[in-house]
CSV table of C-alpha atoms and ligand atoms in Angstrom, one decimal:
chain,number,residue,atom,x,y,z
A,1,UNK,CA,-98.3,165.2,-83.7
A,2,UNK,CA,-96.3,166.3,-86.7
A,3,UNK,CA,-96.0,170.1,-87.1
A,4,UNK,CA,-97.5,170.3,-90.6
A,5,UNK,CA,-98.6,173.6,-92.0
A,6,UNK,CA,-102.2,172.3,-91.8
A,7,UNK,CA,-101.9,171.4,-88.1
A,8,UNK,CA,-100.5,174.8,-87.3
A,9,UNK,CA,-103.2,176.6,-89.2
A,10,UNK,CA,-105.9,174.5,-87.5
A,11,UNK,CA,-104.3,175.2,-84.2
A,12,UNK,CA,-104.2,178.9,-84.9
A,13,UNK,CA,-107.8,179.0,-86.1
A,14,UNK,CA,-108.9,177.5,-82.8
A,15,UNK,CA,-109.2,173.9,-84.2
A,16,UNK,CA,-111.9,174.7,-86.7
A,17,UNK,CA,-112.7,171.8,-89.0
A,18,UNK,CA,-114.4,168.5,-89.0
A,19,UNK,CA,-114.9,166.8,-85.6
A,20,UNK,CA,-112.4,164.1,-86.5
A,21,UNK,CA,-109.7,166.7,-87.4
A,22,UNK,CA,-110.6,168.7,-84.3
A,23,UNK,CA,-109.8,165.7,-82.2
A,24,UNK,CA,-106.3,165.4,-83.7
A,25,UNK,CA,-105.5,169.2,-83.6
A,26,UNK,CA,-102.3,170.3,-82.1
A,27,UNK,CA,-102.3,172.9,-79.3
A,28,UNK,CA,-102.7,176.5,-80.1
A,29,UNK,CA,-99.3,178.3,-80.5
A,30,UNK,CA,-98.2,180.3,-77.4
A,31,UNK,CA,-96.7,183.8,-77.4
A,32,UNK,CA,-94.1,185.0,-79.9
A,33,UNK,CA,-93.2,182.4,-82.5
A,34,UNK,CA,-90.1,181.8,-84.5
A,35,UNK,CA,-90.0,182.5,-88.3
A,36,UNK,CA,-89.1,179.9,-90.8
A,37,UNK,CA,-85.6,181.4,-91.1
A,38,UNK,CA,-85.2,181.3,-87.3
A,39,UNK,CA,-86.3,177.7,-87.2
A,40,UNK,CA,-83.6,176.8,-89.7
A,41,UNK,CA,-81.0,178.7,-87.8
A,42,UNK,CA,-81.9,176.9,-84.5
A,43,UNK,CA,-81.0,173.6,-86.2
A,44,UNK,CA,-77.4,174.8,-86.8
A,45,UNK,CA,-76.4,175.2,-83.2
A,46,UNK,CA,-72.6,175.4,-83.8
A,47,UNK,CA,-70.9,177.6,-86.4
A,48,UNK,CA,-67.7,179.5,-86.9
A,49,UNK,CA,-66.5,183.1,-87.0
A,50,UNK,CA,-63.5,184.0,-89.0
A,51,UNK,CA,-61.8,187.2,-88.0
A,52,UNK,CA,-59.3,188.1,-90.7
A,53,UNK,CA,-58.1,191.4,-92.2
A,54,UNK,CA,-55.1,193.8,-92.0
A,55,UNK,CA,-55.1,193.3,-88.2
A,56,UNK,CA,-53.8,189.8,-88.8
A,57,UNK,CA,-50.6,191.4,-90.2
A,58,UNK,CA,-50.4,194.4,-87.9
A,59,UNK,CA,-51.0,192.4,-84.7
A,60,UNK,CA,-53.9,194.6,-83.8
A,61,UNK,CA,-57.5,194.0,-82.7
A,62,UNK,CA,-58.9,197.2,-84.0
A,63,UNK,CA,-57.2,198.7,-87.1
A,64,UNK,CA,-57.2,202.5,-87.2
A,65,UNK,CA,-58.2,202.7,-90.8
A,66,UNK,CA,-54.8,204.0,-92.2
A,67,UNK,CA,-53.3,200.5,-92.9
A,68,UNK,CA,-51.9,200.2,-96.3
A,69,UNK,CA,-53.5,197.4,-98.4
A,70,UNK,CA,-50.0,196.4,-99.3
A,71,UNK,CA,-49.6,194.6,-95.9
A,72,UNK,CA,-52.5,192.2,-96.7
A,73,UNK,CA,-50.6,189.3,-98.2
A,74,UNK,CA,-51.3,185.8,-96.8
A,75,UNK,CA,-48.7,183.5,-98.1
A,76,UNK,CA,-50.8,180.3,-98.4
A,77,UNK,CA,-54.5,181.3,-98.1
A,78,UNK,CA,-56.5,178.1,-98.7
A,79,UNK,CA,-60.3,178.4,-98.3
A,80,UNK,CA,-60.8,174.7,-98.7
A,81,UNK,CA,-58.3,173.9,-96.0
A,82,UNK,CA,-59.9,176.4,-93.6
A,83,UNK,CA,-63.4,174.9,-94.3
A,84,UNK,CA,-62.1,171.4,-93.8
A,85,UNK,CA,-60.7,172.3,-90.4
A,86,UNK,CA,-64.1,173.9,-89.4
A,87,UNK,CA,-66.0,170.9,-90.6
A,88,UNK,CA,-63.8,168.6,-88.5
A,89,UNK,CA,-64.8,170.9,-85.6
A,90,UNK,CA,-68.5,170.2,-86.1
A,91,UNK,CA,-69.2,173.6,-87.5
A,92,UNK,CA,-72.4,173.9,-89.6
A,93,UNK,CA,-71.5,177.2,-91.1
A,94,UNK,CA,-69.1,180.1,-91.1
A,95,UNK,CA,-69.3,183.9,-90.9
A,96,UNK,CA,-66.4,185.9,-92.4
A,97,UNK,CA,-65.5,189.5,-91.4
A,98,UNK,CA,-65.9,190.8,-94.9
A,99,UNK,CA,-65.1,194.3,-93.4
A,100,UNK,CA,-64.0,195.0,-89.9
A,101,UNK,CA,-63.8,198.4,-88.2
A,102,UNK,CA,-60.6,199.4,-90.2
A,103,UNK,CA,-62.7,199.4,-93.4
A,104,UNK,CA,-60.5,197.0,-95.4
A,105,UNK,CA,-62.8,194.9,-97.7
A,106,UNK,CA,-61.9,191.3,-98.2
A,107,UNK,CA,-63.8,191.2,-101.5
A,108,UNK,CA,-63.1,193.3,-104.7
A,109,UNK,CA,-65.8,195.8,-104.0
A,110,UNK,CA,-66.8,198.6,-106.4
A,111,UNK,CA,-67.4,200.9,-103.4
A,112,UNK,CA,-63.9,201.7,-102.2
A,113,UNK,CA,-60.3,201.2,-103.3
A,114,UNK,CA,-59.5,200.0,-99.7
A,115,UNK,CA,-59.8,196.3,-100.5
A,116,UNK,CA,-58.0,193.1,-101.5
A,117,UNK,CA,-57.9,194.5,-105.0
A,118,UNK,CA,-55.3,197.0,-103.9
A,119,UNK,CA,-53.2,194.4,-102.1
A,120,UNK,CA,-50.4,192.3,-103.5
A,121,UNK,CA,-52.2,189.1,-102.6
A,122,UNK,CA,-53.0,187.1,-105.8
A,123,UNK,CA,-51.8,190.1,-107.7
A,124,UNK,CA,-54.8,192.1,-106.6
A,125,UNK,CA,-57.1,189.5,-108.2
A,126,UNK,CA,-58.0,187.7,-104.9
A,127,UNK,CA,-61.4,187.5,-103.2
A,128,UNK,CA,-61.4,186.1,-99.7
A,129,UNK,CA,-65.2,186.2,-99.4
A,130,UNK,CA,-65.7,184.6,-102.8
A,131,UNK,CA,-63.2,181.8,-102.2
A,132,UNK,CA,-64.7,181.0,-98.8
A,133,UNK,CA,-68.3,181.1,-99.9
A,134,UNK,CA,-67.5,178.6,-102.7
A,135,UNK,CA,-65.4,176.3,-100.4
A,136,UNK,CA,-68.2,176.4,-97.8
A,137,UNK,CA,-70.9,175.5,-100.4
A,138,UNK,CA,-68.7,172.6,-101.7
A,139,UNK,CA,-68.3,171.2,-98.2
A,140,UNK,CA,-72.0,171.6,-97.3
A,141,UNK,CA,-71.4,174.4,-94.7
A,142,UNK,CA,-73.6,177.5,-94.7
A,143,UNK,CA,-72.1,180.9,-95.3
A,144,UNK,CA,-72.6,184.3,-93.6
A,145,UNK,CA,-71.0,187.7,-93.6
A,146,UNK,CA,-70.0,190.3,-91.0
A,147,UNK,CA,-69.9,193.9,-92.3
A,148,UNK,CA,-68.8,196.4,-89.6
A,149,UNK,CA,-71.1,199.5,-89.6
A,150,UNK,CA,-68.2,201.5,-88.1
A,151,UNK,CA,-65.6,202.2,-90.8
A,152,UNK,CA,-62.5,204.0,-89.6
A,153,UNK,CA,-61.1,204.3,-93.2
A,154,UNK,CA,-63.6,206.3,-95.2
A,155,UNK,CA,-63.8,210.1,-95.2
A,156,UNK,CA,-67.5,209.7,-95.4
A,157,UNK,CA,-68.0,208.1,-92.0
A,158,UNK,CA,-70.6,209.9,-89.8
A,159,UNK,CA,-71.9,211.7,-92.8
A,160,UNK,CA,-75.2,210.7,-94.5
A,161,UNK,CA,-73.4,209.5,-97.6
A,162,UNK,CA,-71.7,206.8,-95.6
A,163,UNK,CA,-75.0,205.0,-94.9
A,164,UNK,CA,-75.5,204.8,-98.7
A,165,UNK,CA,-72.0,203.4,-99.1
A,166,UNK,CA,-72.7,200.8,-96.3
A,167,UNK,CA,-75.9,199.8,-98.1
A,168,UNK,CA,-74.0,199.4,-101.4
A,169,UNK,CA,-71.4,197.2,-99.7
A,170,UNK,CA,-74.1,195.2,-98.1
A,171,UNK,CA,-75.9,194.8,-101.4
A,172,UNK,CA,-72.8,193.5,-103.1
A,173,UNK,CA,-72.4,190.9,-100.3
A,174,UNK,CA,-76.1,190.0,-100.5
A,175,UNK,CA,-76.0,189.5,-104.3
A,176,UNK,CA,-72.6,188.0,-105.1
A,177,UNK,CA,-71.9,185.1,-102.8
A,178,UNK,CA,-74.9,182.8,-103.0
A,179,UNK,CA,-77.4,182.1,-100.2
A,180,UNK,CA,-76.4,183.4,-96.7
A,181,UNK,CA,-77.7,182.1,-93.4
A,182,UNK,CA,-76.7,185.1,-91.3
A,183,UNK,CA,-75.7,188.7,-91.7
A,184,UNK,CA,-73.8,190.2,-88.7
A,185,UNK,CA,-74.0,193.8,-87.7
A,186,UNK,CA,-71.6,194.8,-85.0
A,187,UNK,CA,-72.6,197.1,-82.2
A,188,UNK,CA,-69.1,198.8,-81.8
A,189,UNK,CA,-69.6,202.2,-83.2
A,190,UNK,CA,-67.9,205.5,-83.6
A,191,UNK,CA,-64.7,207.0,-82.0
A,192,UNK,CA,-61.4,208.0,-83.4
A,193,UNK,CA,-60.1,206.9,-86.8
A,194,UNK,CA,-58.3,207.8,-90.0
A,195,UNK,CA,-61.4,208.9,-91.8
A,196,UNK,CA,-59.7,209.7,-95.1
A,197,UNK,CA,-56.9,211.5,-93.4
A,198,UNK,CA,-58.9,213.6,-91.0
A,199,UNK,CA,-57.6,211.6,-88.0
A,200,UNK,CA,-60.3,212.7,-85.6
A,201,UNK,CA,-63.0,211.5,-83.3
A,202,UNK,CA,-66.4,211.0,-84.9
A,203,UNK,CA,-69.5,209.9,-83.1
A,204,UNK,CA,-72.9,209.0,-84.4
A,205,UNK,CA,-76.4,208.7,-83.0
A,206,UNK,CA,-76.7,204.9,-82.6
A,207,UNK,CA,-80.5,205.0,-82.8
A,208,UNK,CA,-80.9,207.0,-86.0
A,209,UNK,CA,-77.7,207.3,-88.0
A,210,UNK,CA,-77.7,204.0,-89.8
A,211,UNK,CA,-81.4,203.9,-90.6
A,212,UNK,CA,-81.4,200.2,-89.7
A,213,UNK,CA,-85.0,199.4,-90.8
A,214,UNK,CA,-84.1,200.4,-94.4
A,215,UNK,CA,-80.8,198.6,-94.3
A,216,UNK,CA,-82.4,195.4,-93.0
A,217,UNK,CA,-85.0,195.6,-95.7
A,218,UNK,CA,-82.2,195.2,-98.2
A,219,UNK,CA,-81.2,192.0,-96.5
A,220,UNK,CA,-84.7,190.7,-96.6
A,221,UNK,CA,-85.1,191.6,-100.2
A,222,UNK,CA,-81.9,189.9,-101.4
A,223,UNK,CA,-81.6,187.1,-98.8
A,224,UNK,CA,-85.0,186.3,-97.4
A,225,UNK,CA,-83.5,183.2,-95.7
A,226,UNK,CA,-80.8,185.0,-93.8
A,227,UNK,CA,-81.1,185.8,-90.1
A,228,UNK,CA,-80.1,189.3,-89.2
A,229,UNK,CA,-77.9,189.5,-86.1
A,230,UNK,CA,-77.3,192.6,-84.1
A,231,UNK,CA,-77.3,193.3,-80.3
A,232,UNK,CA,-81.1,193.6,-80.7
A,233,UNK,CA,-81.9,191.4,-83.7
A,234,UNK,CA,-84.3,191.5,-85.6
A,235,UNK,CA,-83.7,187.7,-85.9
A,236,UNK,CA,-80.9,186.8,-83.5
A,237,UNK,CA,-79.7,188.8,-80.5
A,238,UNK,CA,-76.3,189.1,-78.8
A,239,UNK,CA,-76.0,187.1,-75.6
A,240,UNK,CA,-74.5,190.1,-73.8
A,241,UNK,CA,-70.9,188.9,-73.3
A,242,UNK,CA,-68.0,187.8,-75.4
A,243,UNK,CA,-67.3,184.7,-73.3
A,244,UNK,CA,-69.8,182.5,-75.0
A,245,UNK,CA,-72.0,182.0,-72.0
A,246,UNK,CA,-75.8,182.2,-72.1
A,247,UNK,CA,-77.8,182.8,-68.9
A,248,UNK,CA,-78.5,179.7,-66.9
A,249,UNK,CA,-82.1,180.5,-68.0
A,250,UNK,CA,-82.0,182.1,-71.5
A,251,UNK,CA,-85.4,182.7,-73.0
A,252,UNK,CA,-85.7,182.8,-76.8
A,253,UNK,CA,-88.2,185.6,-76.4
A,254,UNK,CA,-86.8,189.0,-75.7
A,255,UNK,CA,-87.7,192.7,-75.4
A,256,UNK,CA,-84.3,194.4,-75.3
A,257,UNK,CA,-84.0,197.7,-73.3
A,258,UNK,CA,-81.4,200.5,-73.9
A,259,UNK,CA,-78.5,200.9,-71.4
A,260,UNK,CA,-80.2,203.9,-69.9
A,261,UNK,CA,-83.7,202.4,-70.2
A,262,UNK,CA,-86.1,203.1,-73.1
A,263,UNK,CA,-85.6,201.7,-76.6
A,264,UNK,CA,-82.6,199.5,-77.4
A,265,UNK,CA,-80.6,199.7,-80.7
A,266,UNK,CA,-77.5,198.0,-82.0
A,267,UNK,CA,-74.7,199.2,-79.7
A,268,UNK,CA,-77.1,200.2,-77.0
A,269,UNK,CA,-78.8,197.4,-75.1
A,270,UNK,CA,-78.6,196.2,-71.5
A,271,UNK,CA,-76.3,193.2,-71.7
A,272,UNK,CA,-77.6,191.5,-68.6
A,273,UNK,CA,-81.1,191.4,-70.0
A,274,UNK,CA,-79.8,190.1,-73.4
A,275,UNK,CA,-78.1,187.3,-71.4
A,276,UNK,CA,-81.4,185.9,-70.0
A,277,UNK,CA,-84.0,187.2,-72.5
A,278,UNK,CA,-87.6,188.1,-71.4
A,279,UNK,CA,-90.1,185.5,-70.3
A,280,UNK,CA,-93.2,186.0,-72.5
A,281,UNK,CA,-91.3,188.7,-74.5
A,282,UNK,CA,-93.1,190.1,-77.5
A,283,UNK,CA,-90.5,188.9,-80.1
A,284,UNK,CA,-88.8,185.5,-80.8
A,285,UNK,CA,-85.2,186.7,-80.6
A,286,UNK,CA,-82.9,183.9,-79.6
A,287,UNK,CA,-79.4,184.5,-78.3
A,288,UNK,CA,-76.1,183.8,-80.1
A,289,UNK,CA,-73.0,183.2,-78.0
A,290,UNK,CA,-69.9,184.6,-79.7
A,291,UNK,CA,-66.5,183.8,-78.3
A,292,UNK,CA,-63.0,183.4,-79.6
A,293,UNK,CA,-61.0,180.2,-79.4
A,294,UNK,CA,-58.1,182.5,-78.4
A,295,UNK,CA,-58.0,185.6,-76.1
A,296,UNK,CA,-58.3,188.0,-79.1
A,297,UNK,CA,-60.6,187.9,-82.1
A,298,UNK,CA,-57.7,188.1,-84.6
A,299,UNK,CA,-54.7,185.9,-84.8
A,300,UNK,CA,-51.6,186.9,-82.8
A,301,UNK,CA,-48.5,184.9,-82.7
A,302,UNK,CA,-48.2,185.5,-78.9
A,303,UNK,CA,-51.5,183.8,-78.3
A,304,UNK,CA,-50.6,180.5,-80.1
A,305,UNK,CA,-50.2,178.8,-76.7
A,306,UNK,CA,-53.5,180.2,-75.3
A,307,UNK,CA,-55.9,178.4,-77.5
A,308,UNK,CA,-58.9,176.9,-75.7
A,309,UNK,CA,-58.9,173.2,-75.4
A,310,UNK,CA,-61.5,170.8,-76.7
A,311,UNK,CA,-62.7,170.3,-73.1
A,312,UNK,CA,-63.1,174.1,-72.7
A,313,UNK,CA,-65.0,174.2,-76.0
A,314,UNK,CA,-67.3,171.4,-74.8
A,315,UNK,CA,-68.1,173.3,-71.6
A,316,UNK,CA,-69.0,176.4,-73.7
A,317,UNK,CA,-71.2,174.2,-75.9
A,318,UNK,CA,-73.2,173.1,-72.8
A,319,UNK,CA,-73.5,176.7,-71.7
A,320,UNK,CA,-74.7,178.0,-75.0
A,321,UNK,CA,-76.4,175.4,-77.1
A,322,UNK,CA,-77.4,173.6,-73.9
A,323,UNK,CA,-79.3,176.7,-72.8
A,324,UNK,CA,-81.2,177.2,-76.1
A,325,UNK,CA,-78.8,179.6,-77.7
A,326,UNK,CA,-76.2,179.1,-80.5
A,327,UNK,CA,-72.5,178.7,-80.2
A,328,UNK,CA,-70.5,181.1,-82.6
A,329,UNK,CA,-66.9,180.1,-82.2
A,330,UNK,CA,-64.3,182.4,-83.7
A,331,UNK,CA,-61.2,180.7,-85.2
A,332,UNK,CA,-59.0,183.3,-86.8
A,333,UNK,CA,-56.8,182.5,-89.8
A,334,UNK,CA,-53.1,183.3,-89.3
A,335,UNK,CA,-50.7,185.2,-91.6
A,336,UNK,CA,-50.5,182.2,-94.0
A,337,UNK,CA,-54.2,182.4,-94.4
A,338,UNK,CA,-54.7,179.0,-92.7
A,339,UNK,CA,-55.9,178.0,-89.3
A,340,UNK,CA,-53.0,177.5,-86.9
A,341,UNK,CA,-52.1,173.9,-85.9
A,342,UNK,CA,-53.1,174.5,-82.3
A,343,UNK,CA,-56.5,175.8,-83.2
A,344,UNK,CA,-57.0,172.9,-85.6
A,345,UNK,CA,-56.1,170.4,-82.9
A,346,UNK,CA,-58.7,171.9,-80.5
A,347,UNK,CA,-61.3,172.0,-83.3
A,348,UNK,CA,-60.7,168.4,-84.2
A,349,UNK,CA,-60.9,167.3,-80.5
A,350,UNK,CA,-64.1,169.3,-80.0
A,351,UNK,CA,-65.7,168.0,-83.2
A,352,UNK,CA,-64.8,164.4,-82.3
A,353,UNK,CA,-66.4,164.6,-78.8
A,354,UNK,CA,-69.5,166.2,-80.3
A,355,UNK,CA,-69.8,163.6,-83.0
A,356,UNK,CA,-69.1,160.6,-80.8
A,357,UNK,CA,-71.3,161.8,-77.9
A,358,UNK,CA,-74.4,162.5,-79.9
A,359,UNK,CA,-74.0,159.5,-82.3
A,360,UNK,CA,-75.9,157.1,-80.0
A,361,UNK,CA,-79.1,158.2,-78.3
A,362,UNK,CA,-79.9,155.7,-75.5
A,363,UNK,CA,-83.5,157.0,-75.4
A,364,UNK,CA,-84.1,155.8,-78.9
A,365,UNK,CA,-86.7,153.0,-79.0
A,366,UNK,CA,-87.7,153.6,-75.4
A,367,UNK,CA,-91.3,152.7,-74.4
A,368,UNK,CA,-92.9,156.0,-73.3
A,369,UNK,CA,-95.9,156.4,-71.1
A,370,UNK,CA,-97.3,159.8,-70.1
A,371,UNK,CA,-99.7,161.1,-67.4
A,372,UNK,CA,-101.7,162.8,-70.2
A,373,UNK,CA,-101.6,162.7,-73.9
A,374,UNK,CA,-103.4,164.8,-76.4
A,375,UNK,CA,-104.9,162.8,-79.3
A,376,UNK,CA,-102.4,162.8,-82.1
A,377,UNK,CA,-99.5,164.0,-79.9
A,378,UNK,CA,-98.4,160.7,-78.4
A,379,UNK,CA,-95.5,160.6,-76.0
A,380,UNK,CA,-93.7,158.2,-78.4
A,381,UNK,CA,-92.8,161.4,-80.4
A,382,UNK,CA,-90.3,162.2,-77.7
A,383,UNK,CA,-87.9,159.4,-78.7
A,384,UNK,CA,-88.3,159.2,-82.5
A,385,UNK,CA,-85.3,161.5,-83.1
A,386,UNK,CA,-87.4,164.0,-85.0
A,387,UNK,CA,-87.9,167.6,-83.9
A,388,UNK,CA,-91.2,167.9,-85.9
A,389,UNK,CA,-93.1,165.3,-83.9
A,390,UNK,CA,-93.9,166.1,-80.3
A,391,UNK,CA,-95.7,165.1,-77.2
A,392,UNK,CA,-98.4,167.4,-75.9
A,393,UNK,CA,-101.1,167.2,-73.3
A,394,UNK,CA,-104.7,168.2,-73.6
A,395,UNK,CA,-105.7,171.9,-73.2
A,396,UNK,CA,-105.7,172.8,-69.5
A,397,UNK,CA,-103.2,170.1,-68.5
A,398,UNK,CA,-100.2,172.2,-67.6
A,399,UNK,CA,-98.3,169.8,-65.4
A,400,UNK,CA,-97.4,166.3,-66.7
A,401,UNK,CA,-94.8,163.6,-66.8
A,402,UNK,CA,-93.5,161.1,-69.3
A,403,UNK,CA,-91.6,157.9,-68.3
A,404,UNK,CA,-89.1,156.5,-70.7
A,405,UNK,CA,-88.4,152.8,-70.2
A,406,UNK,CA,-85.2,152.2,-71.9
A,407,UNK,CA,-84.7,149.2,-74.2
A,408,UNK,CA,-81.9,148.2,-71.9
A,409,UNK,CA,-80.4,149.9,-68.8
A,410,UNK,CA,-77.9,152.5,-70.1
A,411,UNK,CA,-75.2,154.7,-68.7
A,412,UNK,CA,-75.5,158.3,-69.7
A,413,UNK,CA,-74.3,161.7,-68.5
A,414,UNK,CA,-76.0,164.0,-71.0
A,415,UNK,CA,-79.8,164.6,-71.0
A,416,UNK,CA,-81.2,166.7,-73.8
A,417,UNK,CA,-84.7,168.0,-73.9
A,418,UNK,CA,-86.2,170.1,-76.8
A,419,UNK,CA,-89.5,171.9,-76.9
A,420,UNK,CA,-91.6,172.0,-80.1
A,421,UNK,CA,-90.5,175.6,-80.6
A,422,UNK,CA,-92.6,176.2,-83.7
A,423,UNK,CA,-95.5,176.4,-81.1
A,424,UNK,CA,-93.6,178.9,-79.0
A,425,UNK,CA,-91.6,178.8,-75.8
A,426,UNK,CA,-94.3,177.3,-73.6
A,427,UNK,CA,-92.8,175.6,-70.6
A,428,UNK,CA,-91.6,177.5,-67.5
A,429,UNK,CA,-89.8,174.6,-65.8
A,430,UNK,CA,-88.9,170.9,-66.0
A,431,UNK,CA,-87.2,168.3,-63.9
A,432,UNK,CA,-85.6,165.0,-64.9
A,433,UNK,CA,-85.4,161.9,-62.7
A,434,UNK,CA,-83.6,158.6,-63.0
A,435,UNK,CA,-84.8,155.3,-61.5
A,436,UNK,CA,-82.2,154.4,-59.0
A,437,UNK,CA,-82.4,151.5,-56.4
A,438,UNK,CA,-86.2,151.4,-56.6
A,439,UNK,CA,-86.8,155.1,-56.4
A,440,UNK,CA,-86.9,158.2,-58.6
A,441,UNK,CA,-83.9,160.4,-58.0
A,442,UNK,CA,-83.9,163.9,-59.5
A,443,UNK,CA,-80.8,164.4,-61.7
A,444,UNK,CA,-81.7,167.8,-63.3
A,445,UNK,CA,-84.1,170.7,-63.1
A,446,UNK,CA,-84.3,173.9,-65.0
A,447,UNK,CA,-86.3,177.0,-65.8
A,448,UNK,CA,-86.8,177.3,-69.5
A,449,UNK,CA,-86.3,174.7,-72.3
A,450,UNK,CA,-86.7,176.2,-75.8
A,451,UNK,CA,-84.7,174.8,-78.6
A,452,UNK,CA,-82.5,172.7,-76.3
A,453,UNK,CA,-81.9,172.2,-72.6
A,454,UNK,CA,-78.9,170.0,-71.9
A,455,UNK,CA,-78.2,168.6,-68.5
A,456,UNK,CA,-74.5,167.5,-68.2
A,457,UNK,CA,-74.2,165.2,-65.2
A,458,UNK,CA,-71.0,165.2,-63.1
A,459,UNK,CA,-70.7,161.4,-63.6
A,460,UNK,CA,-72.6,158.8,-65.6
A,461,UNK,CA,-75.8,157.4,-64.3
A,462,UNK,CA,-77.1,153.9,-65.2
A,463,UNK,CA,-80.8,153.6,-65.1
A,464,UNK,CA,-83.5,151.3,-66.6
A,465,UNK,CA,-85.9,154.3,-66.9
A,466,UNK,CA,-86.0,158.0,-66.7
A,467,UNK,CA,-88.8,160.5,-66.1
A,468,UNK,CA,-89.4,164.0,-67.5
A,469,UNK,CA,-91.6,166.2,-65.4
A,470,UNK,CA,-93.1,169.4,-66.7
A,471,UNK,CA,-93.4,171.2,-63.4
A,472,UNK,CA,-94.8,174.6,-64.5
A,473,UNK,CA,-96.3,175.8,-67.7
A,474,UNK,CA,-98.9,178.5,-68.5
A,475,UNK,CA,-100.4,176.3,-71.2
A,476,UNK,CA,-100.3,172.6,-72.2
A,477,UNK,CA,-96.6,171.7,-72.9
A,478,UNK,CA,-95.4,170.5,-76.3
A,479,UNK,CA,-92.0,168.6,-76.0
A,480,UNK,CA,-90.2,167.4,-79.1
A,481,UNK,CA,-87.4,165.3,-77.8
A,482,UNK,CA,-85.7,163.7,-74.9
A,483,UNK,CA,-82.3,162.3,-75.6
A,484,UNK,CA,-79.8,160.4,-73.4
A,485,UNK,CA,-76.1,160.4,-74.3
A,486,UNK,CA,-72.8,159.4,-72.9
A,487,UNK,CA,-70.0,161.9,-73.4
A,488,UNK,CA,-67.1,160.3,-75.2
A,489,UNK,CA,-63.7,162.0,-75.2
B,1,FUL,C1,-66.9,193.4,-81.3
B,1,FUL,C2,-65.8,194.0,-82.2
B,1,FUL,O1,-65.4,195.3,-81.7
B,1,FUL,C3,-64.7,193.0,-82.1
B,1,FUL,O2,-63.5,193.4,-82.8
B,1,FUL,C4,-65.2,191.7,-82.7
B,1,FUL,O3,-65.5,191.8,-84.1
B,1,FUL,C5,-66.5,191.2,-81.9
B,1,FUL,C6,-67.1,190.0,-82.5
B,1,FUL,O4,-67.4,192.2,-81.9
B,1,FUL,O5,-68.0,194.3,-81.1
């Protein structure tokens, strides 16, 4: 079955229509469903974070807000070179810290003088956000922005007028740099800072101060295709740690709870719960795994030898994308305004493993038979390489299996299963078996599938056929893909 708008509408309407169409109707959607923008986001899987600001020049992680713009002066900033490096690393997009907590704006904003326009870089005519957005578009990468709600520079912070300033900054970012795929709102909020010279501690009420619903409405208005990220969404949630690791089970549905119980808000959500999500949660709110290629988020000379290896990045990929979440890898530009050679080497290594591993799907062309098939949702849809076509069983059939007879016995150590998530997160658990010496041998089992469930085997298995078992599901399953790959270093 192909997930056409018509099929979805028919499914939602309880398969009303002519008898012939009824017979071919897909299953009714289950639970909370992803939006169109979330479905597009799910397809990205791997994208980059660029942490870059005055911190790069002061060797700090959090600037106080009193940094002079005169210190921002990258000697060889080259947006195209940065984007090239990210592309070689398999990144499908990038998100730039347009403003971090220190308040320095990387684009020539009309809202404050604390920006690149006051720096010596490019004689005050530079625009980091603009150059990166154009380089990304040229290279076919999607573009996103991080705008820190906490601003330690402005005298207005913690007063009502700052919220208006923040919205004006956001509006500039939403309207000047082309289509955005994601807008990032950090949860770190309030504390001491420069605040226009006051040099004091300021706290805000995380639930009410920013007026998030109104702020997010601005993003919707100007960038309807952009996913909004914060600890609690509304489109993408934080995974609850900065190590890049999703829960072994990580539901795309989620009902975040505040640290002390009750309502959650950006900066106040139980991290453990974000890490696993909520089975049958009321919102489709998938997790994003943010992690830096280095110990810190910003570039520091002393961390040049502590860059994660391609192998470590691959392991993070399996623990993020392989658990239905996304992998947001931070690669911070250095003082030249370039990615450091060590970071580039890891990126290239990682990108090459990804590309080579997933280039050949040994399940392609397999002959598939299933214990049950819904008319129009044949099991052959599992191996056609398309996320839109899927295998589903008839209503009421909640346990089922599909056997893939491979075109020829193949060695693989990566098994990837995807649900047809446009119809919701349906399945509770699955198992995968390989035919070994005349018997089925289980090689993987998991709770939760969603956008992707990847089993990385310790060593390659050679088998003439494999079996996918849906072991528990509250409704008939709808599985989009089963892929078999051999990791190639
Ligand atoms: C955190 C910030 O405080 C860090 O500096 C970094 O930007 C990270 C991605 O989010 O909350």
